[in-house]
């Protein structure tokens, strides 16, 4: 086996361990989520110098003072979305594009917004290289959603909001689910919002820590 094969096999083993020890051990049970996280190489979404840490149980820096989320948080938020493959999904906070790739494997179409030009460009490049043709990227303020393609069956926000942006609730389809961390600037609760014919139901999916969601219906500065 040559050096490159060795490296690939090492990453594959680290990925299987991550799924077993960080996801299954913490009660992630959605088989489709587990399978896709077993398959998608997280290392390609982080910089060269961090590839050997790609399967650690932690967020990692991706530049622009932002992070790729912890694998468990990606799995949990994805599981909470209850995707079956037909959905149109809006993602706010493209970041590295890793969560985007997971969503693109599990849903029909993903619309993803990132406020940083650099991060958006980098993520789009990786997603294109990997052959994802069901993802549309955009640079802008995700707190006001993407009206052109609304309503969305699912909305996922991967940065912490002071409160749930009204505009995003309005862009959620009836029967749709939104997952969003909301609360204090450095500590939030994962809110799971379901839109029904009679209104909106909200439940708390547990504590979490995200970088701030900055924009018109988010925090006012970085
Ligand atoms: N899901 C990403 C991943 O797996 O790499 C992690 C995203 S990171 C924790 C949060 C991202 O949200 C950052 O890239 C940040 O620039 C972005 N962000 C913050 N406020 C935003 C806004 N109003 N609209 C779009 N993106 C925003």
PDB file of C-alpha atoms and ligand atoms in Angstrom, residues 42 45 59-60 62-70 74 77 91-100 112-116 119-120 138-144 156-160 209-219, ligand 1:
ATOM      1  CA  UNK A  42     -15.034  15.831   6.695  1.00  0.00           C
ATOM      2  CA  UNK A  45     -13.861  20.790   4.280  1.00  0.00           C
ATOM      3  CA  UNK A  59     -15.571  22.400  16.077  1.00  0.00           C
ATOM      4  CA  UNK A  60     -12.450  23.471  14.136  1.00  0.00           C
ATOM      5  CA  UNK A  62     -12.120  27.510   9.042  1.00  0.00           C
ATOM      6  CA  UNK A  63     -10.864  31.114   8.790  1.00  0.00           C
ATOM      7  CA  UNK A  64     -12.729  34.435   9.056  1.00  0.00           C
ATOM      8  CA  UNK A  65     -13.084  33.676  12.807  1.00  0.00           C
ATOM      9  CA  UNK A  66     -15.634  30.969  11.964  1.00  0.00           C
ATOM     10  CA  UNK A  67     -15.808  27.245  12.619  1.00  0.00           C
ATOM     11  CA  UNK A  68     -16.894  23.960  11.084  1.00  0.00           C
ATOM     12  CA  UNK A  69     -19.394  22.579  13.603  1.00  0.00           C
ATOM     13  CA  UNK A  70     -18.684  19.609  15.879  1.00  0.00           C
ATOM     14  CA  UNK A  74     -24.141  18.394  12.653  1.00  0.00           C
ATOM     15  CA  UNK A  77     -29.394  19.122  13.870  1.00  0.00           C
ATOM     16  CA  UNK A  91     -29.443  26.582   5.257  1.00  0.00           C
ATOM     17  CA  UNK A  92     -28.190  29.777   6.910  1.00  0.00           C
ATOM     18  CA  UNK A  93     -24.425  29.779   7.543  1.00  0.00           C
ATOM     19  CA  UNK A  94     -22.721  27.723   4.823  1.00  0.00           C
ATOM     20  CA  UNK A  95     -19.385  27.945   6.638  1.00  0.00           C
ATOM     21  CA  UNK A  96     -17.124  25.131   5.384  1.00  0.00           C
ATOM     22  CA  UNK A  97     -19.915  23.496   3.340  1.00  0.00           C
ATOM     23  CA  UNK A  98     -19.756  20.234   5.363  1.00  0.00           C
ATOM     24  CA  UNK A  99     -23.292  20.496   6.748  1.00  0.00           C
ATOM     25  CA  UNK A 100     -24.430  21.579   3.278  1.00  0.00           C
ATOM     26  CA  UNK A 112     -27.439  27.930   1.393  1.00  0.00           C
ATOM     27  CA  UNK A 113     -26.545  31.477   2.443  1.00  0.00           C
ATOM     28  CA  UNK A 114     -23.233  32.647   3.924  1.00  0.00           C
ATOM     29  CA  UNK A 115     -22.354  36.238   4.858  1.00  0.00           C
ATOM     30  CA  UNK A 116     -18.615  35.799   4.223  1.00  0.00           C
ATOM     31  CA  UNK A 119     -16.130  31.145   2.992  1.00  0.00           C
ATOM     32  CA  UNK A 120     -18.978  30.962   0.475  1.00  0.00           C
ATOM     33  CA  UNK A 138     -25.524  32.766  -2.070  1.00  0.00           C
ATOM     34  CA  UNK A 139     -23.602  35.480  -0.244  1.00  0.00           C
ATOM     35  CA  UNK A 140     -25.769  37.650   1.968  1.00  0.00           C
ATOM     36  CA  UNK A 141     -27.679  38.085   5.202  1.00  0.00           C
ATOM     37  CA  UNK A 142     -29.452  34.803   5.898  1.00  0.00           C
ATOM     38  CA  UNK A 143     -31.561  36.272   8.706  1.00  0.00           C
ATOM     39  CA  UNK A 144     -33.886  37.585   6.012  1.00  0.00           C
ATOM     40  CA  UNK A 156     -31.485  25.069   9.422  1.00  0.00           C
ATOM     41  CA  UNK A 157     -29.545  27.927  10.983  1.00  0.00           C
ATOM     42  CA  UNK A 158     -25.971  27.098  11.998  1.00  0.00           C
ATOM     43  CA  UNK A 159     -25.156  30.289  13.919  1.00  0.00           C
ATOM     44  CA  UNK A 160     -26.642  31.499  17.213  1.00  0.00           C
ATOM     45  CA  UNK A 209     -22.742  27.000  21.659  1.00  0.00           C
ATOM     46  CA  UNK A 210     -22.527  28.626  18.225  1.00  0.00           C
ATOM     47  CA  UNK A 211     -20.798  31.647  16.706  1.00  0.00           C
ATOM     48  CA  UNK A 212     -23.225  34.586  16.437  1.00  0.00           C
ATOM     49  CA  UNK A 213     -25.745  34.987  13.632  1.00  0.00           C
ATOM     50  CA  UNK A 214     -25.085  38.527  12.443  1.00  0.00           C
ATOM     51  CA  UNK A 215     -27.641  40.429  10.409  1.00  0.00           C
ATOM     52  CA  UNK A 216     -30.857  42.409  10.242  1.00  0.00           C
ATOM     53  CA  UNK A 217     -32.821  39.883  12.337  1.00  0.00           C
ATOM     54  CA  UNK A 218     -29.793  38.593  14.253  1.00  0.00           C
ATOM     55  CA  UNK A 219     -27.027  40.226  16.293  1.00  0.00           C
TER      56      UNK A 219
HETATM   57  N1  LIG B   1     -22.475  24.529   9.168  1.00  0.00           N
HETATM   58  C1  LIG B   1     -21.166  25.045   8.999  1.00  0.00           C
HETATM   59  C2  LIG B   1     -20.144  23.978   8.748  1.00  0.00           C
HETATM   60  O1  LIG B   1     -20.455  22.798   8.890  1.00  0.00           O
HETATM   61  O2  LIG B   1     -19.023  24.339   8.405  1.00  0.00           O
HETATM   62  C3  LIG B   1     -20.733  25.827  10.190  1.00  0.00           C
HETATM   63  C4  LIG B   1     -21.203  27.198  10.163  1.00  0.00           C
HETATM   64  S1  LIG B   1     -20.409  28.314  11.290  1.00  0.00           S
HETATM   65  C5  LIG B   1     -20.674  27.610  12.864  1.00  0.00           C
HETATM   66  C6  LIG B   1     -21.603  29.648  11.178  1.00  0.00           C
HETATM   67  C7  LIG B   1     -21.553  30.406   9.897  1.00  0.00           C
HETATM   68  O3  LIG B   1     -22.634  31.322   9.862  1.00  0.00           O
HETATM   69  C8  LIG B   1     -20.296  31.226   9.706  1.00  0.00           C
HETATM   70  O4  LIG B   1     -19.644  30.847   8.533  1.00  0.00           O
HETATM   71  C9  LIG B   1     -20.803  32.670   9.634  1.00  0.00           C
HETATM   72  O5  LIG B   1     -20.058  33.492   8.752  1.00  0.00           O
HETATM   73  C10 LIG B   1     -22.211  32.464   9.151  1.00  0.00           C
HETATM   74  N2  LIG B   1     -23.166  33.552   9.416  1.00  0.00           N
HETATM   75  C11 LIG B   1     -23.291  34.327  10.513  1.00  0.00           C
HETATM   76  N3  LIG B   1     -24.309  35.206  10.350  1.00  0.00           N
HETATM   77  C12 LIG B   1     -24.846  34.967   9.122  1.00  0.00           C
HETATM   78  C13 LIG B   1     -25.915  35.522   8.379  1.00  0.00           C
HETATM   79  N4  LIG B   1     -26.689  36.504   8.845  1.00  0.00           N
HETATM   80  N5  LIG B   1     -26.176  35.019   7.154  1.00  0.00           N
HETATM   81  C14 LIG B   1     -25.418  34.030   6.635  1.00  0.00           C
HETATM   82  N6  LIG B   1     -24.393  33.455   7.289  1.00  0.00           N
HETATM   83  C15 LIG B   1     -24.112  33.917   8.529  1.00  0.00           C
END
